[in-house]
Every structure is written in structure tokens, then in C-alpha cells.
Amino acid sequence: MTDDFPEMPDFDPKVTRKAVRRGLFRTTFSALAIILVLVLAATFGSALAQQRGDREQRMMDVLGTAFKLYNPAYTVTTGECCETTPVSMSFEAFAAPLRAAGGFYPVGSDTYTISQDFFGRVGHLPMGSTANTRLAIALYDVGGTLAPKEDVRKVLASLPEGLNALAVVEFATPLAAAGLKAFLEQNESCAAKVVYERRTGSLPITWGDTTWDRGKFAEGKEPCGVGLGNFRSWVAKLRGYDNANLRRFDLSLSRLRKAAGDGLAYAYVDSRVSVKRLRELIEDPRVRTIRLADATFDLDRP
């Protein structure tokens, strides 16, 4: 009976090593390809999940605006949205202390990153409401210990009337929207921000005309800086599940809804007011006090 099996070739170590190397290469390449596919799927899948619907725009609307409220003593602008990783989504914010108009201050602002995790919870917040500027301290004091008008008069009398100032003008009795509009128009003033809450010892809710970038103003109905309609529109967008994030910004849905609903102005911030105008304002019976935060000479003033 004949043997049907071919003869086994002689063992060749070189051929064997080549075969082993080819096998290892194929296995490694296949494993890396699978890992790459999984990483790409996780990255793009996570990005698509996080960017679904209007999630990016809502992140900017809620967190970007809350960050501005969290830092009322700063001029804050937000960048484009969003930088996405498998576990988070973030955007940049640019902030510079609000100063009296016309000063020769360093140009530029600091950059901060605001992020939320895959489940929509905001991460560690940079900067924050405790930033120690003179304007922040003035806002802390709204409704608190009175700076007597006589003391304010003395300070204003010691300054050249042509100086531009940054000041918090506090009302003796909070003004409704119509009263605030009339006050600003009568005094030819413009509010950089309006304080819609009395919260002595902590930063109050303070809103300006650029606090919500998507806000729209009714032509002729809201003087510069008031923005109550804008404020109310933003608050109307908030939902119960936003409350956890809002608390990270030292806010709460109940406080925001009350402030927007009441619409009462307890004070306002003016960054373009002259010392001369402040001397007139301190005599107005509707004004409780004025708290100076900054002053600078405007070289363009005749």
C-alpha cells in the first residue's frame, strides 16, 4: 500500500522565523486596526451624541450667559462652540475687568475654558464671583452699609469734573422698568449693567445688554443697558435640570425667575459717566448713594 502523504520538507529555521514574523505582523496590524476603529467610533460617536439637536447652542446660551452673570465686574465674551472629546464639550471665554471708559489700560483679556461632561454637568469653573475688583466690592455692598451722600459729595468734589468714572448708582427705592427708563433718559445716562436683586454681602444678579449674545431688543423700548426683556427671554429658556449647573455659578432658577419676574432695578453700573454728572445724580432724591469703582481722564473730551 502506497503512502498518500507528501514528504515533510526539511526544517528551515529562516523560513520559520519569517512565517512567525508575518503572523505577528498580521496579528498586530489587525489588533491596531480594531483599536483605531473603536477609538474613532468612540470619539465621533461621543461627539455626535454630545452635539445632538441644539445641545451646543444651548450650552453656550446657558453656561456662557451664566458665566457672565458669575463675573459681573468683568466684560466677558465667548468664543466659538465647541471643543469635543469623548467625555466632555467645552468653549473658551475671554474676560477683562470692567473699567471706566477712556483709560489707557493694557489691551487684551484673559482666556478661560468652560466645560461640561458627557452628561451635561459643568466642570471646574475658572475665575468666579469672588474676583476681587473694586466694582465687585461695590456690587457686594448694594443695599448694605450706606455711603452717606455727604461723604460721596466730598469725594466727588475732590475730583476733576472731566474725569470719566465707573460707578454703581444705587436707588433709594427699586425702580420698575418704566421708572428706570425715565431715570436714565432724564439724566442722559446709559447703564452698562443693571442690578436686579438686593443680595447684600454676595454678588447680586446683574444684567447688561451683551449678557446674552442672542438677546434681541425692541427698538425704542429699552434704553441702552436695561435689557429686561432680554433677561426675561433668557430666563424663560431655563429648565429645572439646569438648576444643578446654575448653582455652580452661584445662581439658582428660583432667584433668576423672581428677579426677572419682578423686574426691579436696585442699582445700575455706569462706565461712561463723568464726575460732573455724578455730582448731579447724588442730589437726586431717587438715588440712595453712589459707589465709585474707577475713574480715568478721557483725553478726547474737549
Coordinates of N, CA and C in Angstrom, one line a residue, residues 57-267:
Q57 N -25.6 74.9 21.0 CA -26.1 76.2 21.2 C -26.7 76.4 22.6
R58 N -27.3 75.4 23.1 CA -27.9 75.6 24.5 C -26.8 75.7 25.5
M59 N -25.7 75.0 25.3 CA -24.6 75.1 26.2 C -24.1 76.5 26.3
M60 N -23.9 77.1 25.1 CA -23.5 78.5 25.0 C -24.5 79.4 25.7
D61 N -25.8 79.2 25.4 CA -26.8 80.1 25.9 C -26.9 80.0 27.4
V62 N -26.8 78.8 28.0 CA -27.0 78.6 29.4 C -25.6 78.9 30.2
L63 N -24.6 78.1 29.8 CA -23.3 78.2 30.6 C -22.6 79.5 30.2
G64 N -22.6 79.9 29.0 CA -21.9 81.2 28.6 C -22.5 82.4 29.3
T65 N -23.8 82.4 29.3 CA -24.5 83.5 29.9 C -24.4 83.5 31.4
A66 N -24.5 82.3 32.0 CA -24.3 82.1 33.5 C -22.9 82.6 33.9
F67 N -21.9 82.3 33.1 CA -20.5 82.7 33.4 C -20.4 84.2 33.4
K68 N -21.1 84.9 32.6 CA -21.2 86.4 32.6 C -21.8 86.9 33.9
L69 N -22.9 86.2 34.3 CA -23.6 86.6 35.5 C -22.7 86.3 36.7
Y70 N -21.9 85.3 36.6 CA -21.0 84.9 37.7 C -19.8 85.9 37.9
N71 N -19.6 86.7 36.9 CA -18.5 87.7 36.9 C -19.0 89.1 36.5
P72 N -19.9 89.7 37.2 CA -20.5 91.0 36.8 C -19.5 92.1 36.7
A73 N -18.3 92.0 37.4 CA -17.3 93.1 37.4 C -16.4 93.0 36.2
Y74 N -16.7 92.1 35.2 CA -15.9 91.8 34.1 C -16.7 92.0 32.8
T75 N -16.0 92.4 31.7 CA -16.5 92.3 30.4 C -16.2 90.9 29.8
V76 N -17.2 90.1 29.6 CA -16.9 88.7 29.2 C -17.5 88.5 27.8
T77 N -16.7 87.9 26.9 CA -17.2 87.5 25.6 C -16.9 86.0 25.5
T78 N -17.7 85.3 24.7 CA -17.5 83.9 24.5 C -17.0 83.6 23.1
G79 N -16.2 82.5 22.9 CA -15.7 82.1 21.6 C -16.7 81.2 20.9
E80 N -16.2 80.5 19.9 CA -17.0 79.6 19.2 C -17.2 78.3 19.9
C81 N -18.3 77.6 19.7 CA -18.5 76.3 20.4 C -18.4 75.2 19.3
C82 N -17.9 74.1 19.6 CA -17.3 73.7 20.9 C -16.2 72.7 20.6
E83 N -15.3 72.6 21.5 CA -14.2 71.6 21.5 C -14.8 70.3 22.2
T84 N -14.8 69.2 21.4 CA -15.4 68.0 21.9 C -14.4 66.9 22.1
T85 N -14.4 66.2 23.2 CA -13.6 65.0 23.5 C -14.6 63.9 23.7
P86 N -14.2 62.6 23.9 CA -15.1 61.5 24.1 C -15.9 61.7 25.4
V87 N -15.4 62.5 26.4 CA -16.1 62.7 27.7 C -16.5 64.1 28.0
S88 N -16.3 65.1 27.1 CA -16.6 66.4 27.5 C -16.8 67.3 26.3
M89 N -17.4 68.5 26.5 CA -17.5 69.5 25.5 C -17.2 70.8 26.2
S90 N -16.5 71.7 25.5 CA -16.0 73.0 26.1 C -16.0 74.1 25.1
F91 N -15.9 75.3 25.6 CA -15.7 76.5 24.8 C -14.9 77.5 25.6
E92 N -14.3 78.5 25.0 CA -13.5 79.5 25.6 C -14.3 80.8 25.9
A93 N -13.9 81.4 27.0 CA -14.5 82.7 27.3 C -13.3 83.7 27.6
F94 N -13.5 84.9 27.2 CA -12.5 85.9 27.4 C -13.0 87.0 28.3
A95 N -12.2 87.3 29.3 CA -12.7 88.3 30.3 C -11.6 89.3 30.7
A96 N -12.1 90.5 30.9 CA -11.2 91.7 31.3 C -12.0 92.5 32.3
P97 N -11.4 93.0 33.3 CA -12.1 93.8 34.3 C -12.8 95.0 33.6
L98 N -14.0 95.3 34.0 CA -14.8 96.4 33.5 C -14.2 97.7 34.1
R99 N -13.7 98.6 33.3 CA -13.1 99.8 33.8 C -13.8 101.1 33.2
A100 N -13.5 102.2 33.8 CA -14.1 103.5 33.3 C -13.6 103.7 31.9
A101 N -14.5 104.1 31.0 CA -14.2 104.3 29.6 C -13.2 105.4 29.4
G102 N -12.3 105.2 28.4 CA -11.3 106.2 28.1 C -10.0 106.1 28.7
G103 N -9.8 105.0 29.6 CA -8.5 104.9 30.2 C -7.5 104.2 29.3
F104 N -6.2 104.3 29.7 CA -5.1 103.7 29.0 C -4.7 102.4 29.7
Y105 N -5.5 101.4 29.5 CA -5.3 100.1 30.2 C -4.7 99.1 29.2
P106 N -4.0 98.1 29.8 CA -3.5 97.0 28.9 C -4.6 96.4 28.0
V107 N -4.3 96.3 26.7 CA -5.2 95.8 25.7 C -5.2 94.2 25.9
G108 N -6.4 93.6 25.7 CA -6.5 92.2 25.8 C -7.2 91.7 27.0
S109 N -7.5 90.4 27.0 CA -8.2 89.8 28.1 C -7.7 88.4 28.4
D110 N -8.0 87.9 29.5 CA -7.6 86.5 29.9 C -8.5 85.5 29.3
T111 N -8.0 84.3 29.0 CA -8.8 83.3 28.4 C -9.1 82.2 29.4
Y112 N -10.4 81.8 29.4 CA -10.8 80.7 30.4 C -11.6 79.7 29.6
T113 N -11.6 78.4 30.1 CA -12.3 77.3 29.5 C -13.5 76.9 30.3
I114 N -14.6 76.8 29.7 CA -15.8 76.4 30.4 C -16.2 75.0 29.8
S115 N -16.4 74.0 30.6 CA -16.6 72.6 30.0 C -17.8 72.0 30.8
Q116 N -18.4 71.0 30.1 CA -19.4 70.2 30.7 C -19.1 68.7 30.3
D117 N -19.4 67.8 31.2 CA -19.1 66.4 30.9 C -20.1 65.8 29.9
F118 N -20.0 64.5 29.7 CA -20.8 63.8 28.7 C -22.3 63.9 29.1
F119 N -22.5 64.0 30.5 CA -23.9 64.0 31.0 C -24.5 65.5 31.1
G120 N -23.7 66.5 30.7 CA -24.2 67.8 30.7 C -23.9 68.6 32.0
R121 N -23.0 68.1 32.9 CA -22.7 68.7 34.1 C -21.5 69.6 34.0
V122 N -21.5 70.8 34.4 CA -20.4 71.8 34.2 C -19.3 71.3 35.1
G123 N -18.0 71.5 34.6 CA -16.8 71.2 35.4 C -16.4 72.3 36.2
H124 N -15.1 72.2 36.6 CA -14.5 73.2 37.5 C -14.6 74.6 36.8
L125 N -15.0 75.6 37.5 CA -15.1 76.9 36.9 C -13.9 77.8 37.2
P126 N -13.3 78.4 36.2 CA -12.2 79.4 36.4 C -12.8 80.7 36.9
M127 N -11.9 81.5 37.5 CA -12.2 82.8 38.0 C -13.4 82.7 38.9
G128 N -14.4 83.5 38.7 CA -15.6 83.4 39.5 C -15.9 84.7 40.3
S129 N -17.1 84.6 41.0 CA -17.7 85.8 41.6 C -16.8 86.4 42.7
T130 N -15.8 85.7 43.2 CA -15.0 86.2 44.3 C -13.9 87.1 43.7
A131 N -13.8 87.2 42.4 CA -12.7 88.0 41.8 C -12.8 89.4 42.5
N132 N -11.6 89.8 43.1 CA -11.6 91.0 44.0 C -11.3 92.2 43.2
T133 N -12.3 92.8 42.6 CA -12.2 94.1 41.9 C -13.0 95.1 42.7
R134 N -12.7 96.4 42.5 CA -13.4 97.5 43.2 C -14.9 97.4 42.8
L135 N -15.2 97.1 41.6 CA -16.6 97.0 41.2 C -17.3 95.9 41.8
A136 N -16.6 94.7 42.0 CA -17.2 93.6 42.6 C -17.6 94.0 44.1
I137 N -16.7 94.7 44.7 CA -16.9 95.1 46.1 C -18.1 96.1 46.2
A138 N -18.2 97.0 45.2 CA -19.3 97.9 45.2 C -20.6 97.2 45.0
L139 N -20.6 96.1 44.2 CA -21.8 95.4 44.0 C -22.2 94.6 45.2
Y140 N -21.2 94.0 45.9 CA -21.4 93.4 47.2 C -22.2 94.3 48.2
D141 N -21.9 95.6 48.1 CA -22.4 96.5 49.1 C -23.8 97.0 48.8
V142 N -24.3 96.7 47.6 CA -25.6 97.3 47.3 C -26.7 96.8 48.3
G143 N -27.4 97.8 48.9 CA -28.3 97.5 49.9 C -27.8 97.4 51.3
G144 N -26.4 97.5 51.4 CA -25.8 97.4 52.7 C -25.5 98.7 53.4
T145 N -24.4 98.8 54.1 CA -24.0 100.0 54.8 C -24.0 101.2 53.9
L146 N -24.6 102.2 54.3 CA -24.8 103.4 53.4 C -23.5 104.2 53.3
A147 N -23.1 104.5 52.1 CA -22.1 105.5 51.9 C -22.8 106.9 51.9
P148 N -22.8 107.6 53.1 CA -23.6 108.8 53.2 C -23.4 109.8 52.0
K149 N -24.4 110.4 51.6 CA -24.3 111.4 50.5 C -23.3 112.5 50.7
E150 N -23.2 112.9 52.0 CA -22.2 114.0 52.3 C -20.8 113.5 52.0
D151 N -20.5 112.2 52.3 CA -19.2 111.7 52.1 C -19.0 111.5 50.6
V152 N -20.0 111.1 49.9 CA -19.9 111.0 48.4 C -19.6 112.4 47.8
R153 N -20.3 113.4 48.3 CA -20.2 114.7 47.7 C -18.7 115.2 47.9
K154 N -18.1 114.9 49.0 CA -16.7 115.3 49.3 C -15.8 114.6 48.4
V155 N -16.0 113.3 48.1 CA -15.1 112.6 47.2 C -15.2 113.2 45.8
L156 N -16.5 113.4 45.4 CA -16.7 113.9 44.0 C -16.2 115.3 43.9
A157 N -16.2 116.1 44.9 CA -15.7 117.5 44.9 C -14.2 117.5 44.8
S158 N -13.6 116.5 45.2 CA -12.1 116.4 45.2 C -11.6 116.0 43.8
L159 N -12.5 115.5 42.9 CA -12.1 115.0 41.6 C -12.4 116.0 40.5
P160 N -11.6 116.1 39.5 CA -11.9 117.0 38.3 C -13.2 116.6 37.7
E161 N -14.0 117.5 37.3 CA -15.3 117.2 36.8 C -15.3 116.5 35.5
G162 N -14.1 116.6 34.8 CA -14.0 116.0 33.4 C -13.6 114.5 33.5
L163 N -13.3 114.0 34.7 CA -13.0 112.6 34.7 C -14.1 111.7 34.3
N164 N -13.8 110.6 33.6 CA -14.8 109.6 33.4 C -14.7 108.6 34.6
A165 N -15.9 108.1 35.0 CA -15.9 107.2 36.2 C -16.6 105.9 35.9
L166 N -16.3 104.9 36.7 CA -17.1 103.7 36.8 C -17.7 103.7 38.1
A167 N -19.1 103.7 38.1 CA -19.8 103.9 39.4 C -21.0 103.0 39.4
V168 N -21.4 102.6 40.7 CA -22.6 101.9 40.9 C -23.6 103.0 41.5
V169 N -24.7 103.2 40.8 CA -25.7 104.2 41.3 C -26.8 103.4 41.9
E170 N -27.0 103.5 43.2 CA -28.0 102.7 43.9 C -29.2 103.6 44.2
F171 N -30.4 103.0 44.0 CA -31.6 103.7 44.2 C -32.1 103.6 45.6
A172 N -32.8 104.6 46.1 CA -33.4 104.6 47.4 C -34.5 103.6 47.5
T173 N -35.3 103.6 46.4 CA -36.4 102.6 46.2 C -36.2 102.0 44.9
P174 N -36.2 100.6 44.8 CA -36.0 100.0 43.4 C -37.0 100.5 42.4
L175 N -36.5 100.7 41.2 CA -37.4 101.2 40.1 C -37.9 100.1 39.2
A176 N -39.1 100.2 38.8 CA -39.6 99.3 37.8 C -39.1 99.7 36.4
A177 N -39.4 98.9 35.4 CA -38.8 99.2 34.1 C -39.0 100.6 33.6
A178 N -40.3 101.0 33.7 CA -40.6 102.4 33.2 C -39.9 103.4 34.0
G179 N -39.8 103.3 35.3 CA -39.1 104.2 36.2 C -37.6 104.3 35.8
L180 N -37.0 103.1 35.6 CA -35.6 103.1 35.2 C -35.4 103.8 33.9
K181 N -36.2 103.5 32.9 CA -36.1 104.1 31.6 C -36.2 105.6 31.7
A182 N -37.2 106.1 32.5 CA -37.3 107.5 32.7 C -36.1 108.2 33.3
F183 N -35.6 107.5 34.4 CA -34.4 108.0 35.1 C -33.2 108.1 34.2
L184 N -32.9 107.1 33.4 CA -31.8 107.1 32.5 C -31.9 108.2 31.4
E185 N -33.1 108.3 30.9 CA -33.4 109.3 29.9 C -33.3 110.7 30.4
Q186 N -33.8 111.0 31.6 CA -33.8 112.3 32.2 C -32.3 112.7 32.5
N187 N -31.5 111.8 32.9 CA -30.1 112.1 33.2 C -29.1 111.8 32.1
E188 N -29.7 111.5 30.9 CA -28.8 111.2 29.8 C -27.7 110.2 30.1
S189 N -28.2 109.1 30.8 CA -27.2 108.1 31.3 C -27.5 106.8 30.6
C190 N -26.4 106.0 30.6 CA -26.5 104.6 30.0 C -26.0 103.6 30.9
A191 N -26.8 102.6 31.2 CA -26.4 101.6 32.1 C -25.6 100.5 31.4
A192 N -24.4 100.3 31.9 CA -23.6 99.1 31.4 C -24.2 97.8 31.8
K193 N -24.7 97.9 33.1 CA -25.4 96.7 33.7 C -26.4 97.2 34.7
V194 N -27.5 96.4 34.9 CA -28.5 96.7 35.9 C -28.5 95.7 36.9
V195 N -28.6 96.1 38.2 CA -28.7 95.1 39.3 C -30.2 94.9 39.6
Y196 N -30.6 93.6 39.4 CA -32.0 93.2 39.5 C -32.3 92.4 40.8
E197 N -31.4 92.6 41.8 CA -31.6 91.9 43.0 C -30.8 92.6 44.1
R198 N -31.4 92.6 45.3 CA -30.7 93.1 46.5 C -30.2 91.8 47.3
R199 N -28.9 91.7 47.3 CA -28.3 90.5 48.0 C -27.0 90.9 48.7
T200 N -27.2 91.8 49.7 CA -26.0 92.4 50.3 C -25.1 91.3 50.9
G201 N -23.8 91.5 50.6 CA -22.8 90.6 51.1 C -22.4 89.5 50.1
S202 N -23.2 89.4 49.0 CA -22.9 88.5 47.9 C -23.2 89.2 46.6
L203 N -22.7 88.7 45.5 CA -23.0 89.4 44.3 C -24.4 89.2 43.8
P204 N -25.1 90.3 43.5 CA -26.5 90.2 43.0 C -26.5 89.8 41.6
I205 N -27.7 89.5 41.1 CA -28.0 89.2 39.7 C -27.9 90.6 38.9
T206 N -26.9 90.6 38.0 CA -26.6 91.9 37.3 C -26.6 91.6 35.8
W207 N -27.4 92.3 35.1 CA -27.6 92.1 33.6 C -27.3 93.2 32.8
G208 N -26.6 93.0 31.7 CA -26.2 94.0 30.7 C -26.7 93.7 29.3
D209 N -26.6 94.7 28.4 CA -27.1 94.5 27.1 C -26.4 93.4 26.2
T210 N -25.2 93.0 26.7 CA -24.5 91.9 26.0 C -24.4 90.7 26.8
T211 N -25.1 90.6 27.9 CA -25.0 89.4 28.8 C -25.4 88.1 28.0
W212 N -26.5 88.2 27.2 CA -26.9 87.1 26.4 C -26.7 87.5 24.9
D213 N -25.8 86.8 24.3 CA -25.4 87.2 22.9 C -26.6 87.1 21.9
R214 N -27.5 86.2 22.2 CA -28.6 86.0 21.2 C -29.8 86.9 21.6
G215 N -29.7 87.7 22.6 CA -30.8 88.5 23.0 C -31.2 89.6 22.0
K216 N -32.4 89.9 21.8 CA -32.9 90.9 20.9 C -33.6 92.0 21.7
F217 N -33.4 93.2 21.2 CA -34.0 94.4 21.9 C -35.1 95.0 21.0
A218 N -36.2 95.4 21.7 CA -37.2 96.1 21.0 C -36.8 97.5 20.7
E219 N -36.8 97.9 19.5 CA -36.4 99.2 19.1 C -37.1 100.3 19.8
G220 N -36.4 101.2 20.6 CA -37.0 102.3 21.2 C -37.7 102.0 22.5
K221 N -37.8 100.7 22.9 CA -38.5 100.4 24.2 C -37.5 100.2 25.3
E222 N -36.3 99.8 25.1 CA -35.4 99.6 26.1 C -34.1 100.5 25.9
P223 N -33.9 101.4 26.8 CA -32.7 102.3 26.6 C -31.4 101.4 26.8
C224 N -30.3 102.0 26.4 CA -29.1 101.2 26.4 C -28.8 100.6 27.8
G225 N -28.5 99.3 27.8 CA -28.1 98.7 29.0 C -29.3 98.1 29.9
V226 N -30.5 98.4 29.6 CA -31.6 97.9 30.5 C -31.8 96.5 30.3
G227 N -32.3 96.1 29.1 CA -32.4 94.7 28.7 C -33.2 93.8 29.5
L228 N -34.3 94.3 30.2 CA -35.1 93.5 31.0 C -35.8 92.4 30.1
G229 N -36.3 92.8 28.9 CA -36.9 91.9 28.0 C -36.0 90.8 27.6
N230 N -34.7 91.2 27.4 CA -33.7 90.2 27.1 C -33.5 89.2 28.2
F231 N -33.4 89.8 29.4 CA -33.2 89.0 30.6 C -34.3 88.0 30.8
R232 N -35.6 88.4 30.6 CA -36.7 87.6 30.8 C -36.8 86.5 29.7
S233 N -36.3 86.8 28.5 CA -36.3 85.8 27.4 C -35.3 84.7 27.8
W234 N -34.2 85.1 28.3 CA -33.2 84.1 28.7 C -33.7 83.2 29.8
V235 N -34.2 83.8 30.8 CA -34.7 83.0 32.0 C -35.8 82.0 31.5
A236 N -36.6 82.4 30.5 CA -37.7 81.6 30.1 C -37.2 80.3 29.4
K237 N -35.9 80.4 28.9 CA -35.3 79.2 28.2 C -34.8 78.2 29.3
L238 N -34.6 78.6 30.5 CA -34.1 77.7 31.5 C -35.1 76.6 32.0
R239 N -34.6 75.4 32.3 CA -35.4 74.3 32.8 C -35.0 73.8 34.1
G240 N -35.8 73.0 34.7 CA -35.4 72.5 36.1 C -34.1 71.8 36.1
Y241 N -33.8 71.1 35.0 CA -32.5 70.3 35.1 C -31.3 71.2 34.9
D242 N -31.5 72.5 34.6 CA -30.4 73.5 34.6 C -29.9 73.9 36.0
N243 N -30.8 73.7 37.0 CA -30.5 74.2 38.3 C -29.2 73.8 38.9
A244 N -28.8 72.5 38.7 CA -27.6 72.0 39.2 C -26.4 72.7 38.6
N245 N -26.4 73.0 37.3 CA -25.3 73.8 36.7 C -25.4 75.3 37.2
L246 N -26.6 75.8 37.3 CA -26.7 77.2 37.7 C -26.1 77.4 39.1
R247 N -26.2 76.5 40.0 CA -25.7 76.6 41.3 C -24.2 76.7 41.3
R248 N -23.5 76.1 40.3 CA -22.1 76.2 40.2 C -21.7 77.6 39.9
F249 N -22.6 78.4 39.4 CA -22.3 79.8 39.0 C -22.9 80.7 40.1
D250 N -23.1 80.2 41.3 CA -23.7 81.0 42.4 C -25.1 81.6 42.0
L251 N -25.9 80.8 41.2 CA -27.2 81.2 40.8 C -28.2 80.1 41.2
S252 N -29.4 80.4 41.0 CA -30.5 79.4 41.2 C -31.6 79.8 40.3
L253 N -32.4 78.8 39.9 CA -33.5 79.0 39.0 C -34.6 79.9 39.7
S254 N -34.8 79.6 41.0 CA -35.8 80.4 41.7 C -35.4 81.9 41.8
R255 N -34.1 82.2 42.1 CA -33.7 83.6 42.2 C -33.8 84.3 40.8
L256 N -33.4 83.6 39.8 CA -33.4 84.2 38.5 C -34.9 84.5 38.0
R257 N -35.8 83.5 38.3 CA -37.2 83.7 37.9 C -37.8 84.9 38.7
K258 N -37.4 85.0 40.0 CA -38.0 86.1 40.8 C -37.5 87.4 40.3
A259 N -36.2 87.5 40.1 CA -35.6 88.8 39.6 C -36.1 89.2 38.3
A260 N -36.3 88.2 37.4 CA -36.8 88.6 36.0 C -38.3 88.9 36.1
G261 N -39.0 88.2 37.0 CA -40.4 88.4 37.1 C -40.7 89.8 37.7
D262 N -40.0 90.1 38.8 CA -40.2 91.4 39.5 C -39.7 92.6 38.6
G263 N -38.6 92.4 37.9 CA -38.1 93.4 37.0 C -37.7 94.7 37.7
L264 N -37.3 94.6 39.0 CA -37.0 95.8 39.8 C -35.5 96.1 39.7
A265 N -35.1 97.3 39.4 CA -33.7 97.8 39.3 C -33.3 98.4 40.7
Y266 N -32.4 97.7 41.4 CA -31.9 98.2 42.7 C -30.7 99.2 42.5
A267 N -30.1 99.0 41.4 CA -28.9 99.9 41.1 C -28.5 99.7 39.6

